Tab-separated table of C-alpha atoms and ligand atoms in Angstrom:
chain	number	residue	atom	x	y	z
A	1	UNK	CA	25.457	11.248	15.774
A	2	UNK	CA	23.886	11.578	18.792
A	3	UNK	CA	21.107	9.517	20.105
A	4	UNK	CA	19.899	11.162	23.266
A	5	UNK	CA	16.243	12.081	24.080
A	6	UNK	CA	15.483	15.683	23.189
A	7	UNK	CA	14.611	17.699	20.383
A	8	UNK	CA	12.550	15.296	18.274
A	9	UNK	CA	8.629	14.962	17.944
A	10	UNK	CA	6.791	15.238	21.158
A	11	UNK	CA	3.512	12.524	21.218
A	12	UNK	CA	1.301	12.032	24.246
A	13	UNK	CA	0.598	8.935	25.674
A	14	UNK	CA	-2.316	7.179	26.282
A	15	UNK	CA	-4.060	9.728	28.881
A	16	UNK	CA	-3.520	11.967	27.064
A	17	UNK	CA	-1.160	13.842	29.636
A	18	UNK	CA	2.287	13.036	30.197
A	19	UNK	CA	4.989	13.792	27.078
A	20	UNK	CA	7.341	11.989	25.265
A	21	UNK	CA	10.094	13.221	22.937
A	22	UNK	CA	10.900	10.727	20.214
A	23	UNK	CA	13.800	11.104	17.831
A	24	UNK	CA	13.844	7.819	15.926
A	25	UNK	CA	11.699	4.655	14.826
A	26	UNK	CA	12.696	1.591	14.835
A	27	UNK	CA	10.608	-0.129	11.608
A	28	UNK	CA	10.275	-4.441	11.582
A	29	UNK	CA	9.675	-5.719	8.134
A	30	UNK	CA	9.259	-9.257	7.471
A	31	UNK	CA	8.584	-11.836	4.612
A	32	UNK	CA	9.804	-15.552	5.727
A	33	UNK	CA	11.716	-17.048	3.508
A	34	UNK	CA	13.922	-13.863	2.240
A	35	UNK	CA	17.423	-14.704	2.119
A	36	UNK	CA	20.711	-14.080	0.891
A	37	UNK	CA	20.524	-11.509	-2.559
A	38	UNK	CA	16.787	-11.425	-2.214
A	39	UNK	CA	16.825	-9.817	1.332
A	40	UNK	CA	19.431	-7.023	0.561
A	41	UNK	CA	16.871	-6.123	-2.834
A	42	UNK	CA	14.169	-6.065	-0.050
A	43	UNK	CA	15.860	-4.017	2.402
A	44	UNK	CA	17.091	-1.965	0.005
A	45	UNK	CA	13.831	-1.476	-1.923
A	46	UNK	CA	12.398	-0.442	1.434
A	47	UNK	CA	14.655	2.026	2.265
A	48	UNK	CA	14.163	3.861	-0.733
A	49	UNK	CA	10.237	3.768	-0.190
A	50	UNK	CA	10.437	4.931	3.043
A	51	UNK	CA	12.776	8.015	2.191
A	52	UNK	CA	10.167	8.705	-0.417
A	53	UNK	CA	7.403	8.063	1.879
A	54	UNK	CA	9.528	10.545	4.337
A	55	UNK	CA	9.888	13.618	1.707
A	56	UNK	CA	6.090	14.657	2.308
A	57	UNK	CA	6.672	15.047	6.295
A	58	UNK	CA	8.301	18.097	7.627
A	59	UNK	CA	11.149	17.603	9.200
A	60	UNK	CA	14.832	16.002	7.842
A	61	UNK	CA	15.257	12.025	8.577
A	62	UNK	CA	17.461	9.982	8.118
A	63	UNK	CA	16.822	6.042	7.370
A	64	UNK	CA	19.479	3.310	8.080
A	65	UNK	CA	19.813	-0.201	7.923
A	66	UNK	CA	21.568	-1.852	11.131
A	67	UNK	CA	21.892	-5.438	11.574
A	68	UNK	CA	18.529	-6.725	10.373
A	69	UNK	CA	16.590	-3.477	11.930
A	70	UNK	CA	15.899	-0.023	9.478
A	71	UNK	CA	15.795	3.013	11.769
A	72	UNK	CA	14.522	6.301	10.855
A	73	UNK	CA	15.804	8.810	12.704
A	74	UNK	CA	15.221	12.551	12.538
A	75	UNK	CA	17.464	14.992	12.434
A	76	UNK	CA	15.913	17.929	14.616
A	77	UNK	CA	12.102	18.525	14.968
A	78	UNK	CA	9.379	16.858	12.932
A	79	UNK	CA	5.625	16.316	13.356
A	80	UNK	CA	5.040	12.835	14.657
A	81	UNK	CA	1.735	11.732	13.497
A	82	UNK	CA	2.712	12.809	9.985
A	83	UNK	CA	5.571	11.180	9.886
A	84	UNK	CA	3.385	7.897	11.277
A	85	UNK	CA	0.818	8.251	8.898
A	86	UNK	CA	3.789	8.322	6.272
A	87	UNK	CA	5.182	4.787	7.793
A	88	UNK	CA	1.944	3.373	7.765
A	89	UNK	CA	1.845	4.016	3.916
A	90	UNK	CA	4.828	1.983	3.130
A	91	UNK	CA	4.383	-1.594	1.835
A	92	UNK	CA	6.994	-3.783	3.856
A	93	UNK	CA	6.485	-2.618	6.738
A	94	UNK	CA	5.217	-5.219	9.439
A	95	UNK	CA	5.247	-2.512	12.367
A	96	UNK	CA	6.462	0.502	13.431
A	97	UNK	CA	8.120	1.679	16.646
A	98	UNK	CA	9.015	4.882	18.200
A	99	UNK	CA	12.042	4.058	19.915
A	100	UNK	CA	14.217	5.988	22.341
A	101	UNK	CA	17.916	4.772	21.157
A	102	UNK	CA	21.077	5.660	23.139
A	103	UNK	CA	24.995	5.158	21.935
A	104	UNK	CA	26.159	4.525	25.417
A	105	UNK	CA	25.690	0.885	26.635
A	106	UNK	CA	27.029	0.799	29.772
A	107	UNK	CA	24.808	-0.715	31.869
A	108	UNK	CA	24.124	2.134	34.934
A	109	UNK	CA	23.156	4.008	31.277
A	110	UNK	CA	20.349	1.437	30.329
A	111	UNK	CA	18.752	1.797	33.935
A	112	UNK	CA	18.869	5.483	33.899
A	113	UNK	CA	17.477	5.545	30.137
A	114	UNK	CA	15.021	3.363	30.999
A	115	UNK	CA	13.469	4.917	33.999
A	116	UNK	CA	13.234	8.001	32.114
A	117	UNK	CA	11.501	6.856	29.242
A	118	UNK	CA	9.088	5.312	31.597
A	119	UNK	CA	8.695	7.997	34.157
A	120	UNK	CA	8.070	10.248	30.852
A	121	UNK	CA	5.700	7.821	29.272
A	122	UNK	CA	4.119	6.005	32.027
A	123	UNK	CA	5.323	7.549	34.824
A	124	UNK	CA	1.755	8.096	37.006
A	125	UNK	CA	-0.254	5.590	35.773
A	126	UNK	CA	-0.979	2.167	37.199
A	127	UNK	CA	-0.059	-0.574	34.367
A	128	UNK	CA	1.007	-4.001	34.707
A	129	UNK	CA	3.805	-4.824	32.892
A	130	UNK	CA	6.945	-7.150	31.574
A	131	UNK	CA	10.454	-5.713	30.349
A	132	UNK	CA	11.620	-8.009	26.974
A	133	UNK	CA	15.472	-7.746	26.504
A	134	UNK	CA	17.532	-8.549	23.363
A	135	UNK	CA	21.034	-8.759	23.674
A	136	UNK	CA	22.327	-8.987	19.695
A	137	UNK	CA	25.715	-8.280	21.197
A	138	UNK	CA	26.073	-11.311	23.169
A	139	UNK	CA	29.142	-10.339	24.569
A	140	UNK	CA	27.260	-8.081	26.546
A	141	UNK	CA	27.812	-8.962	30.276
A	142	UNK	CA	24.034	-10.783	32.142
A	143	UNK	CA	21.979	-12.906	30.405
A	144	UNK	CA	18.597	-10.929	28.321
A	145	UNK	CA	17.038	-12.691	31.304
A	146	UNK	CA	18.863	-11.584	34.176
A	147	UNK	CA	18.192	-7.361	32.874
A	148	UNK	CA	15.027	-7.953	32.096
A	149	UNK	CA	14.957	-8.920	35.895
A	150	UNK	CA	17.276	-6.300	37.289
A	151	UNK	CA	15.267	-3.604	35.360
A	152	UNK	CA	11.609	-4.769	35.959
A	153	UNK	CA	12.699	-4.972	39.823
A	154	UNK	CA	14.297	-1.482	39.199
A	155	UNK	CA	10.879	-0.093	37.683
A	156	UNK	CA	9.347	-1.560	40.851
A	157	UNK	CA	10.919	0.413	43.053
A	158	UNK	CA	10.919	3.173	41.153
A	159	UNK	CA	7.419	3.545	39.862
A	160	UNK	CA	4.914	1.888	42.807
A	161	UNK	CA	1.799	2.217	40.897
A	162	UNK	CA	3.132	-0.217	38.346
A	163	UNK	CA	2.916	-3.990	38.537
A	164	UNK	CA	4.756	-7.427	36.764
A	165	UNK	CA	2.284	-9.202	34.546
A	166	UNK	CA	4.324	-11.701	32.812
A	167	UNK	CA	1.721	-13.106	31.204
A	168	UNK	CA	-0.832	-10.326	29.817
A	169	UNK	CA	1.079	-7.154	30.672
A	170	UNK	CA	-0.303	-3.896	29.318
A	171	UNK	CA	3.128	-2.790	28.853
A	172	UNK	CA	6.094	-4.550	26.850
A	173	UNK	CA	9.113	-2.759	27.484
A	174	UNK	CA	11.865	-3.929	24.790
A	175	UNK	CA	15.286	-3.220	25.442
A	176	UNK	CA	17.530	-3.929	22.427
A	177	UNK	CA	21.417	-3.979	23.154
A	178	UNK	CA	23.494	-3.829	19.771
A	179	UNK	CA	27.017	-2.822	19.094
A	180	UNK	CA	26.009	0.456	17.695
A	181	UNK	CA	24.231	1.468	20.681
A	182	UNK	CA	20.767	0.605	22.802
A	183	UNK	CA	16.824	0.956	21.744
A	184	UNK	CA	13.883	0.911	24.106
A	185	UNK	CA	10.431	1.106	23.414
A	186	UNK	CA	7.125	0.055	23.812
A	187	UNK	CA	4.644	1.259	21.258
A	188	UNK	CA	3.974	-1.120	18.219
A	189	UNK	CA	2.025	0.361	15.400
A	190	UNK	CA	1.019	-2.081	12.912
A	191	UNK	CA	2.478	-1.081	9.028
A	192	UNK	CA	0.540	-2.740	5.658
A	193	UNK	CA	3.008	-5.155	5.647
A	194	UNK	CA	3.611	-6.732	2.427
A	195	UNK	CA	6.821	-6.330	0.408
A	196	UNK	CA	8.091	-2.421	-1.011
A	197	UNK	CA	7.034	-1.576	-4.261
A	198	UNK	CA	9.892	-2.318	-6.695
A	199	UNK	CA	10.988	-4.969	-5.475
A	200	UNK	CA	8.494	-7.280	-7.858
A	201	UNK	CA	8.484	-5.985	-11.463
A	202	UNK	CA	5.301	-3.591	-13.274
A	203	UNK	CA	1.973	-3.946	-14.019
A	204	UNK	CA	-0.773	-1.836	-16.108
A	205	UNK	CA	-3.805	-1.588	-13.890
A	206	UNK	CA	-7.227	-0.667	-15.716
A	207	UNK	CA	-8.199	2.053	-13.471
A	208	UNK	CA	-12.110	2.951	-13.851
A	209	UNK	CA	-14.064	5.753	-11.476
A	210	UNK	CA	-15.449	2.833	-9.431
A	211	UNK	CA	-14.841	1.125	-5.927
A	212	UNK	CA	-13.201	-1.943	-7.314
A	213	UNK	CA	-9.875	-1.381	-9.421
A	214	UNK	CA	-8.290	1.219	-6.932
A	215	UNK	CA	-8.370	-1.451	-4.677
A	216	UNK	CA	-7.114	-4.264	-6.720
A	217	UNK	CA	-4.248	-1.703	-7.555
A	218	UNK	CA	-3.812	-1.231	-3.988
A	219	UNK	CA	-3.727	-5.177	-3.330
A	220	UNK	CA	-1.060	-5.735	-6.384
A	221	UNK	CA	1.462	-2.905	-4.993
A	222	UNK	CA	1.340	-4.448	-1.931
A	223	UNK	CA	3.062	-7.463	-3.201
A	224	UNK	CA	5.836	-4.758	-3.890
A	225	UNK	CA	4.626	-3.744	-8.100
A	226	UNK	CA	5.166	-1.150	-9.218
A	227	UNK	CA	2.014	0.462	-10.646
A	228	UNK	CA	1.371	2.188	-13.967
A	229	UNK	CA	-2.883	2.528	-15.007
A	230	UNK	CA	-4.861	3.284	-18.208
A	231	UNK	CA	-8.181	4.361	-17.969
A	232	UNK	CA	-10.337	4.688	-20.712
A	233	UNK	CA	-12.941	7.846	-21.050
A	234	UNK	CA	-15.242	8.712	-23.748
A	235	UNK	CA	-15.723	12.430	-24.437
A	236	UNK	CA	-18.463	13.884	-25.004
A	237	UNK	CA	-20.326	10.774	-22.816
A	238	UNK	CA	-18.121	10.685	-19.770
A	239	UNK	CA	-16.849	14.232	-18.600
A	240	UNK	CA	-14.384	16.082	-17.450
A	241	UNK	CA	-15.125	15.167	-13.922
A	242	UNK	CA	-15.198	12.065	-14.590
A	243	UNK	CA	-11.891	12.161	-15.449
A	244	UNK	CA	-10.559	13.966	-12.548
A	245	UNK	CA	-12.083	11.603	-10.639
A	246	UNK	CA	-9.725	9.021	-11.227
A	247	UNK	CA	-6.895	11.285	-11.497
A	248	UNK	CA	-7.975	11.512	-7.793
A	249	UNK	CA	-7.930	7.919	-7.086
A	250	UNK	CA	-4.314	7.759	-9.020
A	251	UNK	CA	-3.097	9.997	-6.556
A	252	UNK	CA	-4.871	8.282	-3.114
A	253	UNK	CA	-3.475	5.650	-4.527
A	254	UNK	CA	0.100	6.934	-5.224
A	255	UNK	CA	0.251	7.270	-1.776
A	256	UNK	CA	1.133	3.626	-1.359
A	257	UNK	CA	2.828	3.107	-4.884
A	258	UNK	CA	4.211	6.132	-5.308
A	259	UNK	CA	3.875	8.307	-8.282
A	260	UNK	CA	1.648	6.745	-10.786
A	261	UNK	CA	2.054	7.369	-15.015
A	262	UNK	CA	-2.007	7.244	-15.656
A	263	UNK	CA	-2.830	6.793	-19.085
A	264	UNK	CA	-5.795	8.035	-20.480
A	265	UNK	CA	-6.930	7.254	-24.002
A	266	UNK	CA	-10.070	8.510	-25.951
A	267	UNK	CA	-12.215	5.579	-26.480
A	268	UNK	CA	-15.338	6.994	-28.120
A	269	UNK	CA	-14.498	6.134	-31.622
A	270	UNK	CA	-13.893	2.739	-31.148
A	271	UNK	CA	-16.946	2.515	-28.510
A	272	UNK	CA	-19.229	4.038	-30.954
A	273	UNK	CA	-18.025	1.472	-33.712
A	274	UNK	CA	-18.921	-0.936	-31.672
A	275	UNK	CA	-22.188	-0.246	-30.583
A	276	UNK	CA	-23.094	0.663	-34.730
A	277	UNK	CA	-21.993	-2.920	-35.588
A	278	UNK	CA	-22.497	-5.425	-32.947
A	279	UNK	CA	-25.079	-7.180	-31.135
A	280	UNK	CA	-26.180	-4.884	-28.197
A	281	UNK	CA	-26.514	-7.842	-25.513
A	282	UNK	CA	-22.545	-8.680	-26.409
A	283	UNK	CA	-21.593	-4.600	-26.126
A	284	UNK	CA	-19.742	-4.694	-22.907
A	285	UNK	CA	-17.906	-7.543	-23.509
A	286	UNK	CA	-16.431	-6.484	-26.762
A	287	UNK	CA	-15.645	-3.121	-25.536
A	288	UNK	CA	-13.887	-4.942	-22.524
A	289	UNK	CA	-12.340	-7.027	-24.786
A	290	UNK	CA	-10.567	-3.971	-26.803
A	291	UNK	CA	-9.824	-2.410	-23.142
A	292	UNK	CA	-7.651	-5.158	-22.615
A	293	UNK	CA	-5.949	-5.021	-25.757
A	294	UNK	CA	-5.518	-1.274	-25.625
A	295	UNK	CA	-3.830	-1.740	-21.846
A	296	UNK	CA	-1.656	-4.698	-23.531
A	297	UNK	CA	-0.043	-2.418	-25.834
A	298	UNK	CA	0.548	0.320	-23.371
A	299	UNK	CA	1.678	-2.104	-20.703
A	300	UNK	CA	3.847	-3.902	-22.859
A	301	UNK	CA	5.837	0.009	-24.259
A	302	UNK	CA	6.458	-0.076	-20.485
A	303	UNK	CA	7.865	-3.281	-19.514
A	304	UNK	CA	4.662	-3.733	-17.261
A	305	UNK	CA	4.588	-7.909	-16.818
A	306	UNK	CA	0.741	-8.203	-16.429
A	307	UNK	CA	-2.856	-6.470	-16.368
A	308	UNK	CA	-4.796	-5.662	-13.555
A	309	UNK	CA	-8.323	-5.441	-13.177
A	310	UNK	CA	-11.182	-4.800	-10.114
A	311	UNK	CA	-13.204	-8.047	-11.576
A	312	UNK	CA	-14.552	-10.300	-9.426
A	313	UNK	CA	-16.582	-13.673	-10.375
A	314	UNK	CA	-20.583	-13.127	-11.070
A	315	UNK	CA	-20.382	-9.555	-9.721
A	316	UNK	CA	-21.890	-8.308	-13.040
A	317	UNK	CA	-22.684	-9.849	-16.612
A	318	UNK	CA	-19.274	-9.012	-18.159
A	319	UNK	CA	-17.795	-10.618	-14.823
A	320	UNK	CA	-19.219	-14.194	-15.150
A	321	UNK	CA	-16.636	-17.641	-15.160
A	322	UNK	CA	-17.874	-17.224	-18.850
A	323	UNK	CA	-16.990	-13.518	-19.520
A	324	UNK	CA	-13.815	-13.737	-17.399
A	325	UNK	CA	-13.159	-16.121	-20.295
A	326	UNK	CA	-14.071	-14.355	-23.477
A	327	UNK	CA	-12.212	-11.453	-22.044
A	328	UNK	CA	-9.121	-13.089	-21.092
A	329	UNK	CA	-9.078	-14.871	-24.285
A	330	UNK	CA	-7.578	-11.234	-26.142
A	331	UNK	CA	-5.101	-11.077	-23.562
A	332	UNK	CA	-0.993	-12.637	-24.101
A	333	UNK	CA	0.292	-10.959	-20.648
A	334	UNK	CA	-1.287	-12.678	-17.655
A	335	UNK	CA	-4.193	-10.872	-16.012
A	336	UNK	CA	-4.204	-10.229	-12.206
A	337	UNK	CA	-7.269	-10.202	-10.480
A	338	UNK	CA	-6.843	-9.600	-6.705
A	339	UNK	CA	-10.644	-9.465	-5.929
A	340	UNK	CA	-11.368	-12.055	-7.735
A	341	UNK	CA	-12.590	-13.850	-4.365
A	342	UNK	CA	-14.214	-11.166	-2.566
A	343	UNK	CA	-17.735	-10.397	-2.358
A	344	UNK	CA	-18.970	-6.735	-2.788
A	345	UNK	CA	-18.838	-5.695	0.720
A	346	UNK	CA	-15.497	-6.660	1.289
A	347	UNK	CA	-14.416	-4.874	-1.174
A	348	UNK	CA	-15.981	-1.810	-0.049
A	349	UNK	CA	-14.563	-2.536	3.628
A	350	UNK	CA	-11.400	-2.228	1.986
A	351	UNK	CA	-12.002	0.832	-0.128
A	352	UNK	CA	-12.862	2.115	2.857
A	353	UNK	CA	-9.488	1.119	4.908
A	354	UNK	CA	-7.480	2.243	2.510
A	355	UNK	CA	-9.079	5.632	1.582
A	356	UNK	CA	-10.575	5.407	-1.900
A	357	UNK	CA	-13.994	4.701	-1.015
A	358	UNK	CA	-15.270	8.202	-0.418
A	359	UNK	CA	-13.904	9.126	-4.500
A	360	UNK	CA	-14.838	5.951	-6.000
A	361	UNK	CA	-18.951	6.929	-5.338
A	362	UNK	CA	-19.072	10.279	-6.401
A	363	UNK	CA	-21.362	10.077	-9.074
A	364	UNK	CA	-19.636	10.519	-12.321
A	365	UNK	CA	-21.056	8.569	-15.235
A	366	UNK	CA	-17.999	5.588	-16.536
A	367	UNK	CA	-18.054	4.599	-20.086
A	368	UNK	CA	-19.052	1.348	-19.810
A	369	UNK	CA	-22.480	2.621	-17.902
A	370	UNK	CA	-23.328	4.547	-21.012
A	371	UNK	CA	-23.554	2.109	-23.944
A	372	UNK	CA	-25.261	-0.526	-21.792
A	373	UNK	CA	-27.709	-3.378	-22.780
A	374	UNK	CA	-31.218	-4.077	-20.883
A	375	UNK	CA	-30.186	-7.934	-21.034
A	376	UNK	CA	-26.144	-8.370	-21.347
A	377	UNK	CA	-24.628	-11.910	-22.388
A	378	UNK	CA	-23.667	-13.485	-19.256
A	379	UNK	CA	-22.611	-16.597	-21.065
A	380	UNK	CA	-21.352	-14.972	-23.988
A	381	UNK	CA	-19.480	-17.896	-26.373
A	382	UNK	CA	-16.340	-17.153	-27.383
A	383	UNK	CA	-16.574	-18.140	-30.893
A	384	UNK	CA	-19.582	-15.986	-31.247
A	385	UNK	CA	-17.858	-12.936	-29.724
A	386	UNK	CA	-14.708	-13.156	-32.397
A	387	UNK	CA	-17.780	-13.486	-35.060
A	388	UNK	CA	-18.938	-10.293	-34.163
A	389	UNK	CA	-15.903	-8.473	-34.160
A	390	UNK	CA	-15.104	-9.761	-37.524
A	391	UNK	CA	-17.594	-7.247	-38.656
A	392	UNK	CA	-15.476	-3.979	-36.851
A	393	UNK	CA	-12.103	-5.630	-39.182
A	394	UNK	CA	-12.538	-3.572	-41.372
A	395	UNK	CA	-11.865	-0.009	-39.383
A	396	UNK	CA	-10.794	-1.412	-36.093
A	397	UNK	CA	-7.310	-1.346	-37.248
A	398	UNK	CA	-6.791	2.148	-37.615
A	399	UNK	CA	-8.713	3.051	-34.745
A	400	UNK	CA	-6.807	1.714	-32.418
A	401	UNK	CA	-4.090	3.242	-33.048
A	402	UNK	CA	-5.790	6.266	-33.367
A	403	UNK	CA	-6.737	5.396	-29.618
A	404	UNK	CA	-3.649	4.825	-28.659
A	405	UNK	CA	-1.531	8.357	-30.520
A	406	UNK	CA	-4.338	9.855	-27.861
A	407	UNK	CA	-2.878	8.906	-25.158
A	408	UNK	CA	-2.565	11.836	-22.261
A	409	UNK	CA	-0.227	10.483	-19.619
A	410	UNK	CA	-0.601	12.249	-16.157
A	411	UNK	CA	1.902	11.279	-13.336
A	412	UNK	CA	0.084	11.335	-10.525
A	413	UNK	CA	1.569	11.736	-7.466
A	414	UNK	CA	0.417	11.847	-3.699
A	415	UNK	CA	0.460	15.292	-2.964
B	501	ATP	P1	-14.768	-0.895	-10.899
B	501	ATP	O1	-15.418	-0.608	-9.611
B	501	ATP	O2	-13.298	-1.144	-10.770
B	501	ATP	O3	-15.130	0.107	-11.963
B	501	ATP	P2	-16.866	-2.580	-11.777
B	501	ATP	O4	-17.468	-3.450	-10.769
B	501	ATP	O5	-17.573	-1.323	-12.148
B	501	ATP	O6	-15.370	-2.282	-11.369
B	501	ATP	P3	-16.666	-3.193	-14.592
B	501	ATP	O7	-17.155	-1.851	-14.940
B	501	ATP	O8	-17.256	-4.397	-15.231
B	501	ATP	O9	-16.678	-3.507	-13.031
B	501	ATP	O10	-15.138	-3.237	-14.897
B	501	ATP	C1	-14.350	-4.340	-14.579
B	501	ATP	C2	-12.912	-3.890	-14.580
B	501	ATP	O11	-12.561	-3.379	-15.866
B	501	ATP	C3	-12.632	-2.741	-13.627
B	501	ATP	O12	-12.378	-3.195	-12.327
B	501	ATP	C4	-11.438	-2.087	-14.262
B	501	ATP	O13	-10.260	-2.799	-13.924
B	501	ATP	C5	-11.722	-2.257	-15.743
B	501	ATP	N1	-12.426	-1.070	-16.281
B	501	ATP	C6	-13.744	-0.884	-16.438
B	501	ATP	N2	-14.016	0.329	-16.978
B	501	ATP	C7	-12.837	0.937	-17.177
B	501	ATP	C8	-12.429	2.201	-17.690
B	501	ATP	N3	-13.292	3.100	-18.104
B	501	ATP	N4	-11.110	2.474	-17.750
B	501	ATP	C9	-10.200	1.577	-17.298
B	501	ATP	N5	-10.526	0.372	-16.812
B	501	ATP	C10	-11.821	0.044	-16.744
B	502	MG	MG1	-16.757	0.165	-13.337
């Protein structure tokens, strides 16, 4: 395979004028302290993700690993900024860099590569900048120092509206010499970093309509899970809409995960028994209560290795130190809470970021807006709670697994 210019996706640079034609990306990924077994899984896991990532953008690519770098190169023409947007989708990813890559290393080569990539990129405009060399073959005759010299002084000559800046240059120009050939570039886009999806087990997110939970599912993928979600609706009450709502988030969301297996389950009987029996001011908490234990047995047919919810201390009633308690208390699979810490408005700043904040506030009613109390428990006592659902023994039973043989799963993917 060839790796000369040509053919690829054409971007424009900064001014907007002058034309480059990229064929390949060189991606950085990063987690300190990988090693050994664990960094193949990694590298491996992100390959896959980014090949998935890759199937949405038109085009054919091709994704490699090389000596501690993945490239993506593309086989004939693609759309760049899809393909970008794509990248920047994939947890693992630290930073992403259209490179111009080369199989001749000779050195006469790397000059004339590297004036055209900057006469094509940069060539009329006045930039300082510094040229960073790698040799990884370190055979390679010159020290990294000595071409970074030779080709900044080369640049010089070439190109006299540019200037050295050693220290703050507006351009870093990395040259990478390998065996397997030579990469230059000099655009860095930042990725989501994190770690790929698959690479650390399953979870069953509670997915609800609202601003929160996508983004705690975002914020658990990202430390590579894999994602499955239950959310719980309660026709007539909540409606169709309602539902496709967060269908919709699924699939924002799937973006980053991949395909999602949503659950949804029918949780009118049971919220209707509840609301008949128990004290009103303790309704929310007992129907969270048999949310999680719902999501426990459905996470636990799939392997998933925890919950995850959007709670975060004090934010409501049913989210107080005391109700994080009586809620937890029904579950045997640890509960991740990634938002735990945040106030409101950084959540929302991250909705936002991440593209779920425009769906979450469409105004479609949840179920646990419907059966609400004026004045909810927000100390509720745990003992006091398990006395109250002693009275729903009796039918409680059967109705869950009614709830659960109602179970519509949806795999929702991105597109
Ligand atoms: P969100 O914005 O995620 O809905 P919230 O601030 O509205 O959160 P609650 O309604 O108290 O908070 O819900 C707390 C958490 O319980 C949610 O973040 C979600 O994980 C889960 N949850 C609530 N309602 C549902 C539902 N109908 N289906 C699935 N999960 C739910
Ligand atoms: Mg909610």
């Amino acid at each position: 395979m060839s790796y000369e210019a040509g053919g690829g996706a054409t971007t424009e640079n900064e001014e907007g004028g002058i034309r480059m034609d990229y064929r390949s990306f060189l991606i950085k990924y990063g987690e300190i302290g990988l090693k050994g077994k664990n960094r193949y899984k990694f590298e491996d896991a992100l390959i896959r993700q980014i090949t998935i990532a890759l199937k949405q953008v038109e085009g054919t690519f091709l994704v490699s690993k090389e000596h501690g770098r993945i490239y993506v190169d593309s086989e004939g023409s693609f759309d760049y900024e899809d393909a970008v947007e794509a990248l920047r989708h994939v947890f693992g990813i630290v930073s992403i860099c259209p490179v111009l890559r080369f199989e001749d290393r000779n050195y006469e080569t790397v000059k004339r590569q590297m004036c055209s990539f900057v006469q094509e990129l940069y060539g009329d405009t006045e930039k300082s900048f510094k040229v960073f060399t790698r040799r990884i073959d370190k055979s390679y005759p010159g020290s990294s120092d000595q071409i970074s010299a030779e080709l900044g002084a080369l640049l010089l000559d070439a190109f006299p509206k540019l200037r050295v800046d050693v220290h703050h240059p507006d351009l870093s120009l990395h040259v990478e010499i390998r065996d397997e050939g030579v990469s230059i570039y000099s655009v860095t886009i930042p990725g989501p970093g994190g770690m790929p999806v698959g690479t650390n087990g399953r979870a069953t997110l509670l997915l609800s309509g609202g601003i929160d939970s996508p983004v705690a599912g975002y914020m658990i993928a990202k430390r590579g899970v894999l994602v499955d979600a239950v959310y719980f609706h309660a026709p007539p009450y909540t409606s169709e809409r309602a539902k496709q709502k967060v269908v919709d988030l699924a699939r924002l969301l799937a973006r980053y995960t991949g395909a999602i297996r949503l659950h949804i389950i029918n949780f009118t009987e049971i919220q209707l028994y509840i609301y008949e029996q128990c004290p009103h001011e303790e309704l929310t908490i007992i129907m969270r209560r048999y949310m999680m234990r719902i999501a426990e047995r459905i996470a636990r047919r799939s392997g998933s290795l925890a919950l995850v919810t959007g709670e975060s201390i004090g934010q409501v009633a049913s989210q107080t130190a005391e109700s994080l308690l009586a809620t937890n208390e029904v579950c045997t699979l640890p509960v991740f809470r990634p938002l735990i810490g945040f106030d409101k408005q950084e959540i929302v700043e991250r909705a936002e970021q991440i593209g779920t904040y425009e769906t979450s506030i469409e105004p479609y009613e949840d179920c646990c807006t419907i059966f609400v109390a004026k004045h909810p428990v927000t100390k509720p006592d745990p003992a006091r709670i398990r006395r109250s659902e002693e009275k729903l023994e009796e039918k409680m039973g059967a109705m869950l697994e009614t709830a659960l043989r109602t179970d519509e799963c949806v795999v929702c993917t991105a597109e």
